[in-house]
Coordinates of C-alpha atoms in Angstrom, one line a residue:
X1 CA 23.2 28.7 3.9
X2 CA 25.0 26.4 7.0
X3 CA 23.9 23.3 7.3
X4 CA 22.7 22.0 10.7
X5 CA 25.2 19.6 12.6
X6 CA 22.6 18.0 14.7
X7 CA 18.6 18.2 15.0
X8 CA 17.1 20.1 17.5
X9 CA 16.1 17.6 19.8
X10 CA 18.9 15.6 19.7
X11 CA 22.4 15.6 20.8
X12 CA 24.0 13.5 18.3
X13 CA 25.9 15.1 15.7
X14 CA 24.5 14.7 12.0
X15 CA 27.0 14.1 9.1
X16 CA 26.3 17.0 6.1
X17 CA 24.9 13.9 3.7
X18 CA 22.2 12.9 6.3
X19 CA 20.7 16.5 6.6
X20 CA 21.0 16.3 2.7
X21 CA 18.8 13.0 2.2
X22 CA 16.4 14.5 3.9
X23 CA 16.5 17.9 2.4
X24 CA 15.9 16.1 -0.4
X25 CA 12.1 14.9 0.5
X26 CA 11.3 18.5 1.1
X27 CA 12.5 19.3 -2.0
X28 CA 10.7 16.9 -3.8
X29 CA 6.9 18.0 -2.4
X30 CA 8.3 21.4 -2.9
X31 CA 8.5 20.5 -6.6
X32 CA 5.3 18.5 -6.8
X33 CA 3.6 21.9 -5.2
X34 CA 5.3 24.1 -8.1
X35 CA 4.4 21.7 -10.6
X36 CA 0.8 21.6 -9.9
X37 CA 0.6 25.3 -9.5
X38 CA 2.3 25.4 -13.0
X39 CA 0.2 22.7 -14.7
X40 CA -3.0 24.4 -13.4
X41 CA -2.2 27.3 -15.4
X42 CA -1.8 25.5 -18.6
X43 CA -4.5 25.2 -20.9
X44 CA -5.6 21.6 -21.1
X45 CA -6.0 19.3 -24.2
X46 CA -9.7 19.7 -25.5
X47 CA -11.0 16.2 -26.6
X48 CA -13.9 16.6 -29.5
X49 CA -17.6 15.8 -28.0
X50 CA -20.6 14.9 -29.5
X51 CA -23.6 17.6 -28.9
X52 CA -26.1 14.2 -28.8
X53 CA -23.8 12.6 -25.6
X54 CA -26.0 12.5 -22.9
X55 CA -23.0 11.4 -20.3
X56 CA -21.7 15.1 -21.0
X57 CA -25.3 16.8 -20.8
X58 CA -25.5 17.0 -16.8
X59 CA -26.5 20.4 -15.1
X60 CA -23.5 22.4 -13.8
X61 CA -23.6 22.2 -10.3
X62 CA -23.4 26.0 -8.4
X63 CA -23.2 24.9 -5.3
X64 CA -20.9 21.7 -4.3
X65 CA -22.2 19.0 -1.9
X66 CA -18.6 19.2 -0.3
X67 CA -16.4 22.2 -1.7
X68 CA -13.1 22.1 -2.6
X69 CA -12.1 23.7 0.7
X70 CA -14.2 21.4 2.8
X71 CA -12.8 18.5 0.8
X72 CA -9.0 19.6 1.0
X73 CA -9.7 20.3 5.0
X74 CA -11.0 16.5 5.2
X75 CA -8.0 15.1 3.3
X76 CA -5.2 17.3 4.3
X77 CA -6.1 19.3 7.9
X78 CA -8.0 16.4 9.4
X79 CA -4.8 13.9 9.1
X80 CA -2.2 16.6 10.3
X81 CA -4.5 17.2 13.5
X82 CA -4.7 13.9 14.0
X83 CA -0.5 13.0 13.6
X84 CA -0.3 15.8 16.1
X85 CA -2.9 14.7 18.6
X86 CA -1.4 11.0 18.7
X87 CA 1.9 11.1 18.3
X88 CA 2.3 14.4 20.9
X89 CA -0.2 13.6 23.4
X90 CA -2.0 10.0 23.1
X91 CA 1.2 7.8 22.0
X92 CA 2.2 5.7 25.3
X93 CA -0.7 6.7 27.2
X94 CA -2.4 3.4 27.7
X95 CA 0.9 1.2 28.0
X96 CA 1.1 -1.0 30.3
X97 CA 5.0 -0.9 30.8
X98 CA 5.2 2.5 31.8
X99 CA 8.8 3.3 33.0
X100 CA 9.5 4.9 36.3
X101 CA 11.3 8.2 37.3
X102 CA 14.4 8.0 38.7
X103 CA 14.2 11.0 40.6
X104 CA 10.8 10.5 41.9
X105 CA 10.4 6.4 41.8
X106 CA 6.8 7.2 40.2
X107 CA 5.6 5.7 36.9
X108 CA 5.5 8.5 33.8
X109 CA 2.2 8.8 33.1
X110 CA 2.9 9.8 29.7
X111 CA 4.3 6.5 28.8
X112 CA 7.7 5.7 27.7
X113 CA 8.5 7.9 24.8
X114 CA 10.7 10.3 25.2
X115 CA 10.2 14.0 23.5
X116 CA 12.6 13.5 20.9
X117 CA 11.1 10.2 20.2
X118 CA 7.6 11.9 19.6
X119 CA 9.0 14.8 17.4
X120 CA 10.8 12.5 15.2
X121 CA 7.5 10.5 14.7
X122 CA 5.8 13.6 14.0
X123 CA 8.0 15.3 11.8
X124 CA 8.1 11.4 9.9
X125 CA 4.4 11.4 9.8
X126 CA 3.6 14.9 8.6
X127 CA 6.2 14.2 5.8
X128 CA 4.7 11.0 4.7
X129 CA 1.2 12.7 4.5
X130 CA 2.8 15.8 2.4
X131 CA 4.9 13.6 0.4
X132 CA 1.2 11.0 -0.4
X133 CA -0.8 14.4 -1.3
X134 CA 2.0 16.0 -3.5
X135 CA 2.7 12.8 -5.7
X136 CA -1.3 12.3 -6.0
X137 CA -1.9 15.8 -6.7
X138 CA 1.1 16.3 -9.4
X139 CA 0.3 13.2 -11.1
X140 CA -3.2 13.8 -11.2
X141 CA -3.3 17.2 -13.0
X142 CA -0.8 16.2 -15.1
X143 CA -3.0 13.1 -16.4
X144 CA -5.5 16.3 -16.7
X145 CA -3.6 18.4 -18.7
X146 CA -2.6 15.8 -20.8
X147 CA -6.0 13.8 -21.3
X148 CA -8.2 16.6 -21.3
X149 CA -11.1 14.4 -20.7
X150 CA -14.8 16.1 -20.9
X151 CA -16.8 16.4 -17.6
X152 CA -20.4 15.1 -17.4
X153 CA -21.2 18.9 -17.2
X154 CA -19.5 20.3 -20.0
X155 CA -22.4 20.9 -22.4
X156 CA -24.0 23.0 -19.6
X157 CA -20.6 24.7 -18.8
X158 CA -20.1 25.1 -23.2
X159 CA -23.0 26.8 -24.1
X160 CA -22.9 26.2 -27.3
X161 CA -24.0 28.3 -30.3
X162 CA -27.9 28.4 -31.5
X163 CA -27.9 25.9 -34.2
X164 CA -24.7 23.8 -33.5
X165 CA -24.4 20.1 -34.7
X166 CA -22.3 17.7 -34.9
X167 CA -20.1 17.4 -37.9
X168 CA -21.0 14.6 -40.3
X169 CA -18.9 12.1 -39.9
X170 CA -17.0 13.5 -37.1
X171 CA -17.7 15.5 -34.1
X172 CA -17.8 19.1 -32.2
X173 CA -15.2 21.2 -30.5
X174 CA -14.9 23.6 -28.1
X175 CA -14.6 26.1 -30.8
X176 CA -19.0 26.3 -30.7
X177 CA -18.8 27.2 -27.0
X178 CA -19.9 30.8 -25.8
X179 CA -19.5 30.0 -21.8
X180 CA -17.3 31.0 -19.2
X181 CA -13.8 30.6 -20.7
X182 CA -12.8 29.7 -17.1
X183 CA -15.6 27.2 -16.5
X184 CA -14.5 25.7 -20.0
X185 CA -11.1 25.1 -19.2
X186 CA -11.9 23.2 -16.0
X187 CA -14.8 21.4 -18.1
X188 CA -11.7 19.4 -20.0
X189 CA -10.2 18.1 -16.7
X190 CA -12.1 15.5 -15.5
X191 CA -9.9 12.1 -15.7
X192 CA -8.7 10.9 -13.2
X193 CA -10.1 12.6 -9.8
X194 CA -7.7 13.5 -6.9
X195 CA -9.2 12.6 -3.3
X196 CA -8.0 9.0 -2.1
X197 CA -4.0 9.8 -1.1
X198 CA -4.2 11.7 1.6
X199 CA -7.0 9.8 3.8
X200 CA -5.5 6.2 2.5
X201 CA -2.4 7.3 4.1
X202 CA -4.1 8.4 7.3
X203 CA -5.3 4.9 7.4
X204 CA -2.1 3.2 7.0
X205 CA -0.6 5.4 9.5
X206 CA -2.9 4.7 11.8
X207 CA -3.2 1.0 11.2
X208 CA 0.7 0.8 11.9
X209 CA -0.1 2.8 15.2
X210 CA -2.6 0.4 16.6
X211 CA -0.4 -2.4 14.9
X212 CA -3.8 -3.9 13.4
X213 CA -2.3 -7.3 11.9
X214 CA -1.1 -8.7 15.7
X215 CA -3.4 -11.4 15.3
X216 CA -5.6 -10.5 18.4
X217 CA -9.6 -9.6 16.2
X218 CA -9.7 -6.2 17.4
X219 CA -12.6 -5.1 15.6
X220 CA -12.5 -1.9 17.1
X221 CA -9.2 -1.4 15.3
X222 CA -10.4 -2.1 12.0
X223 CA -13.3 0.1 12.6
X224 CA -11.2 3.0 13.1
X225 CA -8.9 2.3 10.4
X226 CA -12.0 2.3 7.9
X227 CA -13.3 5.7 9.2
X228 CA -10.4 7.7 6.7
X229 CA -11.3 5.4 3.4
X230 CA -15.2 6.0 4.1
X231 CA -14.4 9.7 4.1
X232 CA -12.7 9.4 1.1
X233 CA -15.5 7.5 -0.3
X234 CA -17.9 9.8 0.5
X235 CA -15.9 12.8 -1.1
X236 CA -15.4 10.8 -4.1
X237 CA -18.9 9.8 -4.4
X238 CA -19.8 13.5 -3.9
X239 CA -17.6 14.5 -7.0
X240 CA -19.9 12.1 -9.1
X241 CA -22.9 13.5 -7.4
X242 CA -22.2 17.0 -8.3
X243 CA -21.2 15.9 -12.0
X244 CA -17.5 16.9 -11.6
X245 CA -16.2 13.3 -12.7
X246 CA -17.5 10.1 -14.1
X247 CA -17.3 6.9 -12.5
X248 CA -14.7 5.7 -14.2
X249 CA -12.5 9.1 -13.1
X250 CA -13.1 8.4 -9.5
X251 CA -12.3 4.6 -9.9
X252 CA -8.8 4.9 -11.6
X253 CA -8.0 8.3 -9.4
X254 CA -8.8 5.9 -6.3
X255 CA -6.7 3.3 -7.4
X256 CA -4.1 6.1 -8.0
X257 CA -4.5 7.6 -4.5
X258 CA -3.9 4.1 -2.7
X259 CA -0.9 3.6 -4.6
X260 CA 0.7 7.4 -3.8
X261 CA -0.6 6.8 -0.2
X262 CA 1.0 3.2 0.4
X263 CA 4.1 4.3 -1.5
X264 CA 4.7 7.4 0.7
X265 CA 3.9 5.6 4.0
X266 CA 6.3 2.8 3.1
X267 CA 9.0 5.4 2.8
X268 CA 9.1 6.0 6.7
X269 CA 7.0 3.8 8.1
X270 CA 7.5 -0.4 8.2
X271 CA 4.7 -2.6 6.8
X272 CA 1.7 -3.4 8.6
X273 CA 2.4 -7.1 8.4
X274 CA 5.0 -6.6 10.8
X275 CA 2.9 -5.4 14.1
X276 CA 6.0 -6.0 16.6
X277 CA 7.5 -2.8 15.2
X278 CA 4.6 -0.9 16.4
X279 CA 4.1 1.5 13.5
X280 CA 7.0 3.4 14.9
X281 CA 9.0 5.4 11.9
X282 CA 12.3 4.2 10.6
X283 CA 15.5 6.1 12.3
X284 CA 17.3 8.7 10.8
X285 CA 18.7 7.5 7.5
X286 CA 22.5 7.3 6.4
X287 CA 22.6 8.4 3.0
X288 CA 25.3 7.4 0.4
X289 CA 26.2 4.1 2.0
X290 CA 26.0 0.6 0.9
X291 CA 23.0 -1.1 1.5
X292 CA 22.3 -3.0 5.1
X293 CA 22.4 -6.8 4.6
X294 CA 20.2 -8.8 6.9
X295 CA 22.8 -9.2 9.5
X296 CA 23.6 -5.6 9.8
X297 CA 20.2 -4.9 11.1
X298 CA 18.9 -4.9 14.5
X299 CA 16.0 -4.6 16.7
X300 CA 16.6 -3.5 20.2
X301 CA 14.6 -5.0 23.4
X302 CA 11.1 -4.7 23.1
X303 CA 8.8 -3.7 26.0
X304 CA 5.4 -3.2 26.1
X305 CA 3.9 -0.9 23.6
X306 CA 7.5 0.2 22.2
X307 CA 10.4 -0.7 20.0
X308 CA 13.8 0.7 19.6
X309 CA 15.1 1.8 15.8
X310 CA 16.4 -0.6 13.5
X311 CA 20.1 0.5 13.2
X312 CA 22.5 0.8 10.4
X313 CA 26.1 -1.1 10.7
X314 CA 27.7 1.9 9.3
X315 CA 27.0 3.9 12.0
X316 CA 27.8 1.0 15.0
X317 CA 29.4 -2.1 13.6
X318 CA 27.9 -5.2 15.2
X319 CA 31.1 -6.3 16.5
X320 CA 31.4 -3.6 18.6
X321 CA 31.8 -4.6 22.1
X322 CA 31.4 -8.4 22.0
X323 CA 33.3 -10.5 24.3
X324 CA 36.4 -12.4 22.8
X325 CA 34.8 -15.6 24.4
X326 CA 31.8 -14.9 22.2
X327 CA 31.0 -18.4 20.4
X328 CA 30.7 -17.7 16.4
X329 CA 26.6 -17.6 15.4
X330 CA 25.6 -20.2 12.8
X331 CA 25.3 -18.3 9.0
X332 CA 22.2 -17.0 8.2
X333 CA 22.5 -18.9 5.1
X334 CA 21.4 -22.4 7.0
X335 CA 18.2 -21.4 7.7
X336 CA 15.5 -21.2 5.9
X337 CA 13.6 -17.8 4.2
X338 CA 10.9 -16.1 6.6
X339 CA 10.4 -13.1 8.2
X340 CA 10.1 -11.9 11.8
X341 CA 13.2 -13.6 13.7
X342 CA 14.7 -12.4 16.5
X343 CA 18.0 -13.8 17.9
X344 CA 19.4 -13.0 21.0
X345 CA 22.9 -11.8 21.1
X346 CA 25.2 -14.4 22.8
X347 CA 27.0 -11.5 24.6
X348 CA 25.8 -9.6 27.9
X349 CA 23.4 -6.5 26.9
X350 CA 23.3 -3.5 28.7
X351 CA 20.2 -3.3 30.8
X352 CA 17.9 0.0 30.2
X353 CA 16.0 -0.2 33.9
X354 CA 18.3 2.1 35.0
X355 CA 18.2 4.8 32.5
X356 CA 17.0 8.4 32.8
X357 CA 14.9 8.5 30.1
X358 CA 13.2 4.7 30.8
X359 CA 14.9 2.6 28.2
X360 CA 12.6 2.8 25.4
X361 CA 12.9 4.7 22.6
X362 CA 12.4 4.5 18.8
X363 CA 14.0 7.4 17.0
X364 CA 17.6 8.4 17.3
X365 CA 20.6 5.9 16.6
X366 CA 22.7 6.9 19.1
X367 CA 20.2 5.4 21.8
X368 CA 20.8 2.1 20.2
X369 CA 22.1 -0.5 22.0
X370 CA 22.8 -4.6 22.2
X371 CA 19.8 -6.6 22.2
X372 CA 17.7 -8.9 19.5
X373 CA 19.0 -9.4 16.1
X374 CA 16.8 -10.1 13.3
X375 CA 17.5 -12.3 10.6
X376 CA 15.9 -13.1 7.3
X377 CA 17.0 -16.3 6.9
X378 CA 15.0 -17.7 9.6
X379 CA 12.5 -20.5 9.7
X380 CA 9.0 -19.5 11.0
X381 CA 8.9 -22.8 12.9
X382 CA 12.7 -22.7 13.9
X383 CA 14.7 -21.2 16.8
X384 CA 18.5 -20.8 15.7
X385 CA 19.5 -20.7 19.3
X386 CA 18.1 -24.1 19.6
X387 CA 20.2 -25.7 17.1
X388 CA 19.4 -29.1 15.3
X389 CA 17.2 -29.8 19.0
X390 CA 14.2 -27.4 17.4
X391 CA 11.5 -28.9 14.8
X392 CA 11.8 -28.1 11.3
X393 CA 9.6 -26.2 9.1
X394 CA 7.2 -28.3 7.3
X395 CA 7.5 -27.0 3.6
X396 CA 3.9 -28.5 2.4
X397 CA 2.6 -25.8 4.7
X398 CA 4.8 -22.9 3.8
X399 CA 3.3 -19.7 2.3
X400 CA 5.3 -19.9 -1.1
X401 CA 3.2 -23.1 -2.2
X402 CA -0.1 -21.2 -1.6
X403 CA 1.2 -18.1 -3.1
X404 CA 2.3 -20.0 -6.3
X405 CA -1.2 -21.7 -6.8
X406 CA -2.5 -18.0 -6.3
X407 CA -0.3 -16.4 -9.1
X408 CA -1.1 -19.6 -11.6
X409 CA -5.0 -19.7 -11.2
X410 CA -6.1 -16.7 -11.1
X411 CA -4.0 -14.2 -12.4
X412 CA -5.1 -14.8 -16.5
X413 CA -5.8 -11.7 -18.3
X414 CA -6.9 -11.2 -22.2
X415 CA -7.7 -7.8 -23.3
X416 CA -7.8 -8.3 -27.0
X417 CA -11.8 -7.9 -27.2
X418 CA -11.6 -4.9 -25.8
X419 CA -8.6 -4.0 -27.7
X420 CA -10.8 -4.2 -30.9
X421 CA -13.6 -2.0 -30.1
X422 CA -10.9 1.2 -28.6
X423 CA -9.2 0.9 -31.8
X424 CA -12.3 0.5 -34.0
X425 CA -13.1 3.8 -31.9
X426 CA -9.8 5.9 -32.2
X427 CA -10.1 4.9 -36.3
X428 CA -13.6 6.2 -36.5
X429 CA -12.8 9.5 -34.5
X430 CA -15.4 8.7 -31.8
X431 CA -15.4 8.3 -28.3
X432 CA -15.3 5.1 -27.1
X433 CA -18.2 4.1 -25.1
X434 CA -17.5 3.8 -21.1
X435 CA -19.0 0.1 -21.1
X436 CA -16.2 -0.7 -23.6
X437 CA -13.7 1.8 -21.8
X438 CA -13.7 0.7 -18.2
X439 CA -13.9 -3.2 -19.1
X440 CA -10.6 -2.4 -21.3
X441 CA -8.6 0.1 -18.8
X442 CA -9.4 -2.2 -15.9
X443 CA -8.2 -5.7 -17.9
X444 CA -5.0 -3.3 -19.1
X445 CA -4.3 -2.5 -15.3
X446 CA -5.3 -6.3 -14.6
X447 CA -2.3 -7.4 -17.0
X448 CA 0.2 -5.6 -15.0
X449 CA -1.1 -6.5 -11.6
X450 CA -0.9 -10.4 -12.7
X451 CA 2.7 -9.5 -14.2
X452 CA 3.6 -8.3 -10.7
X453 CA 2.3 -10.8 -8.8
X454 CA 3.8 -13.6 -10.9
X455 CA 7.4 -11.7 -10.4
X456 CA 7.2 -11.4 -6.9
X457 CA 5.3 -14.3 -5.8
X458 CA 8.0 -15.4 -3.4
X459 CA 7.8 -12.2 -1.4
X460 CA 4.1 -11.4 -1.1
X461 CA 3.7 -13.4 2.2
X462 CA 3.5 -10.5 4.4
X463 CA 1.6 -8.8 2.4
X464 CA -1.2 -10.9 1.9
X465 CA -3.9 -8.9 2.7
X466 CA -3.2 -6.0 0.5
X467 CA -2.8 -8.3 -2.3
X468 CA -6.4 -9.1 -1.3
X469 CA -7.5 -5.6 -1.1
X470 CA -6.2 -5.0 -4.7
X471 CA -7.9 -8.3 -5.8
X472 CA -11.0 -6.9 -4.0
X473 CA -10.9 -3.6 -6.1
X474 CA -10.7 -5.2 -9.3
X475 CA -13.6 -7.7 -8.6
X476 CA -16.1 -4.6 -8.2
X477 CA -14.3 -3.0 -11.0
X478 CA -15.1 -6.2 -13.1
X479 CA -18.7 -6.2 -11.7
X480 CA -19.5 -3.0 -12.8
X481 CA -17.9 -3.5 -16.3
X482 CA -20.3 -6.9 -16.6
X483 CA -23.5 -4.8 -15.4
X484 CA -22.8 -2.1 -18.3
X485 CA -22.7 -4.8 -20.9
X486 CA -25.6 -6.5 -19.5
X487 CA -28.0 -5.8 -22.7
X488 CA -25.7 -7.9 -24.8
X489 CA -26.5 -11.0 -23.0
X490 CA -29.4 -11.7 -24.8
X491 CA -28.8 -10.4 -28.3
X492 CA -28.6 -12.8 -31.3
X493 CA -25.4 -12.0 -33.2
X494 CA -25.5 -14.6 -36.2
X495 CA -28.1 -14.6 -38.8
X496 CA -28.9 -17.2 -41.6
X497 CA -29.1 -15.7 -45.1
X498 CA -31.8 -18.2 -47.4
X499 CA -30.9 -20.1 -50.6
X500 CA -29.7 -23.9 -52.1
X501 CA -27.5 -25.3 -49.8
X502 CA -24.2 -26.5 -52.1
X503 CA -20.8 -27.9 -50.7
X504 CA -17.6 -27.1 -53.0
X505 CA -15.3 -30.5 -53.3
X506 CA -12.1 -28.5 -54.8
X507 CA -10.7 -29.9 -57.9
X508 CA -13.7 -31.9 -58.4
X509 CA -16.5 -29.8 -58.4
X510 CA -19.5 -29.6 -56.0
X511 CA -21.9 -30.8 -54.8
X512 CA -26.2 -29.7 -54.9
X513 CA -27.0 -27.4 -57.0
X514 CA -24.9 -23.3 -56.7
X515 CA -27.2 -20.3 -57.3
X516 CA -26.5 -17.0 -57.2
X517 CA -27.4 -16.8 -53.0
X518 CA -26.0 -19.9 -51.4
X519 CA -27.2 -20.3 -48.0
X520 CA -24.6 -18.6 -45.5
X521 CA -24.0 -17.9 -42.1
X522 CA -23.9 -14.2 -41.4
X523 CA -22.2 -13.0 -38.2
X524 CA -22.3 -9.4 -36.6
X525 CA -18.5 -9.1 -35.4
X526 CA -19.2 -6.4 -33.3
X527 CA -22.2 -7.6 -31.2
X528 CA -19.7 -10.9 -31.4
X529 CA -17.3 -9.4 -29.6
X530 CA -19.0 -7.6 -27.2
X531 CA -20.4 -10.9 -26.1
X532 CA -16.7 -12.3 -25.5
X533 CA -15.9 -9.2 -23.6
X534 CA -19.2 -10.1 -21.5
X535 CA -18.0 -13.7 -20.8
X536 CA -14.4 -12.3 -20.0
X537 CA -15.7 -10.1 -17.1
X538 CA -17.9 -12.5 -16.0
X539 CA -14.7 -15.0 -16.1
X540 CA -12.4 -12.1 -14.2
X541 CA -15.0 -11.5 -11.7
X542 CA -15.0 -15.0 -11.0
X543 CA -11.3 -15.3 -10.7
X544 CA -10.5 -12.0 -8.5
X545 CA -13.3 -13.3 -6.0
X546 CA -11.2 -16.1 -5.2
X547 CA -8.4 -15.0 -5.5
X548 CA -9.1 -12.6 -2.8
X549 CA -10.4 -15.6 -0.6
X550 CA -7.0 -17.4 -1.1
X551 CA -5.2 -14.6 -0.2
X552 CA -7.1 -13.8 3.2
X553 CA -6.7 -17.3 3.8
X554 CA -2.9 -17.0 3.1
X555 CA -2.9 -13.8 5.7
X556 CA -5.0 -15.7 8.2
X557 CA -3.0 -18.7 8.1
X558 CA 0.6 -16.5 8.5
X559 CA 1.4 -16.3 12.2
X560 CA 4.6 -14.4 13.3
X561 CA 7.0 -16.4 15.4
X562 CA 7.5 -15.7 18.9
X563 CA 10.8 -16.3 20.2
X564 CA 10.9 -16.2 24.0
X565 CA 14.3 -16.1 26.2
X566 CA 15.1 -16.9 29.3
X567 CA 18.2 -16.7 30.7
X568 CA 19.4 -18.7 33.6
X569 CA 22.3 -18.2 36.0
X570 CA 23.2 -20.9 38.6
X571 CA 25.5 -19.3 41.5
X572 CA 27.5 -21.2 43.9
X573 CA 28.3 -20.2 47.3
X574 CA 30.7 -21.8 50.2
X575 CA 30.3 -22.0 54.0
X576 CA 32.4 -23.6 56.8
X577 CA 32.3 -23.8 60.4
X578 CA 35.8 -24.9 62.1
X579 CA 34.9 -27.4 65.3
X580 CA 37.3 -29.4 67.7
X581 CA 39.2 -31.5 65.0
X582 CA 35.8 -31.8 63.1
X583 CA 34.6 -29.6 60.3
X584 CA 31.5 -29.6 58.3
X585 CA 31.2 -28.1 54.8
X586 CA 27.6 -27.3 53.9
X587 CA 27.1 -25.8 50.2
X588 CA 24.3 -23.9 49.3
X589 CA 23.0 -23.0 45.9
X590 CA 21.2 -20.4 44.8
X591 CA 19.7 -19.5 41.4
X592 CA 18.4 -16.4 39.7
X593 CA 16.5 -16.0 36.9
X594 CA 17.0 -13.1 35.0
X595 CA 13.9 -11.9 33.3
X596 CA 14.4 -11.2 29.5
X597 CA 12.5 -9.0 27.1
X598 CA 10.4 -10.8 24.6
X599 CA 8.3 -9.9 21.7
X600 CA 4.6 -9.5 22.3

């Protein structure tokens, strides 16, 4: 098989390693699809179950509210159609800076993006969607096969033989079932569910295209971005209504889908917290090279609703084409850490207004020209071009200090009470009650989330909205857990045994009358641990509520710096008239101001 040397929509020759790097992406998706098909034919693990367990005695729904075919259309076909329609038709249609055609002089109705840019955006958009779906389906199918948790309608699928009873002590197993083997096999694939990844990716993709975090507060954008999430939630709820999944299965499956969608989106698109990139896909990558440093990444001129792609220094060094008179830039280490920092190059930039393509594109490396340079070591409140005359950023208002307080005040989790119950039921060879299992797993996941937040607290300034979103998920999960344990709130876990009171004095004997039935306090350990778990859930609910509010406040207070560059060029012209022995000189000054692009 011959490796192509260029893309069909680009004139730039590609290195074989670049093509191979994208081949790996498609190979991963194909492997996930093949793995899902293989796991779907593997007999899952069959957990033991109790015939008296009412949580698995729901009737089998012959006709689902949302059949699997419709669910796949909602989570896969709809996003593909949306990506194709937006990328090829809508993108750039409402741009305020449409370029003029060189031949006719008219503005392009379809916007500033060329066809090769649209095709590249389409490729990255669909590739990310397939990656999100492939990862989610493969991971959930592997967990279903390994766990073998009974579905809520397992008893109806099983059709136990007449007179079947649970072992004492012990539970029943699938050998007592007389139902359809195919239905019975699928009946042990309850946890987790898979219906969120594709639509979560669609929401992220749509949020990037609408640059929802541009601090303009346009509610209609947020409404459009929430539509795919609402569709995913309705599909997940329908699985509970049809008794295909337990609520806990849907919650954990949704969290897994959010993770897969987020990971897939970030492989090909910039974060939503950087709206100045307009949600444009990353350019053609370079494979097998060293990581690009902060000074080797550039962003070209931004015009209207479009921006050019980030550029890799391996393909075109930044020093190429610089005049010898250029002054050395200050070292990036002299500035404090921040993001969204753009510094205009000191050397002259080529104007794109005369280009046949309008001068605005976003997909190919060969079109990147000299422009703005992104420096990760630049302070939010400081302009590097102004030197020491610019106001310094006040550390007391920095995001880092607020992040430290967020991580230190709220991310505290103690799963020990729930671990006591889980271990106890495992030793007794019994299924752990859902109200214990939900609280236990949510607390364990919260522990890892707390550790991750503590480790990365200095780099979360641009993802505060994501931190708030996850904290709100934990907030809702702990509310559900507390609601499940509400019966223990008024329980009496201690009782006194009557008898004569006596006090042991050690080697000096005892004080009082000693009898065979002394006064003692009897504590029901199970009841006490349930109360401790109930109190822990209430504290976790309050903690995550406040951490979500703090993260939202941080996101609201974090505003990217807009640096506007204006270059003034003064020219001096001379004119003279000669008369009879006298001369007069007049000087005329004219100034021309060339507008420079700026960050919107």
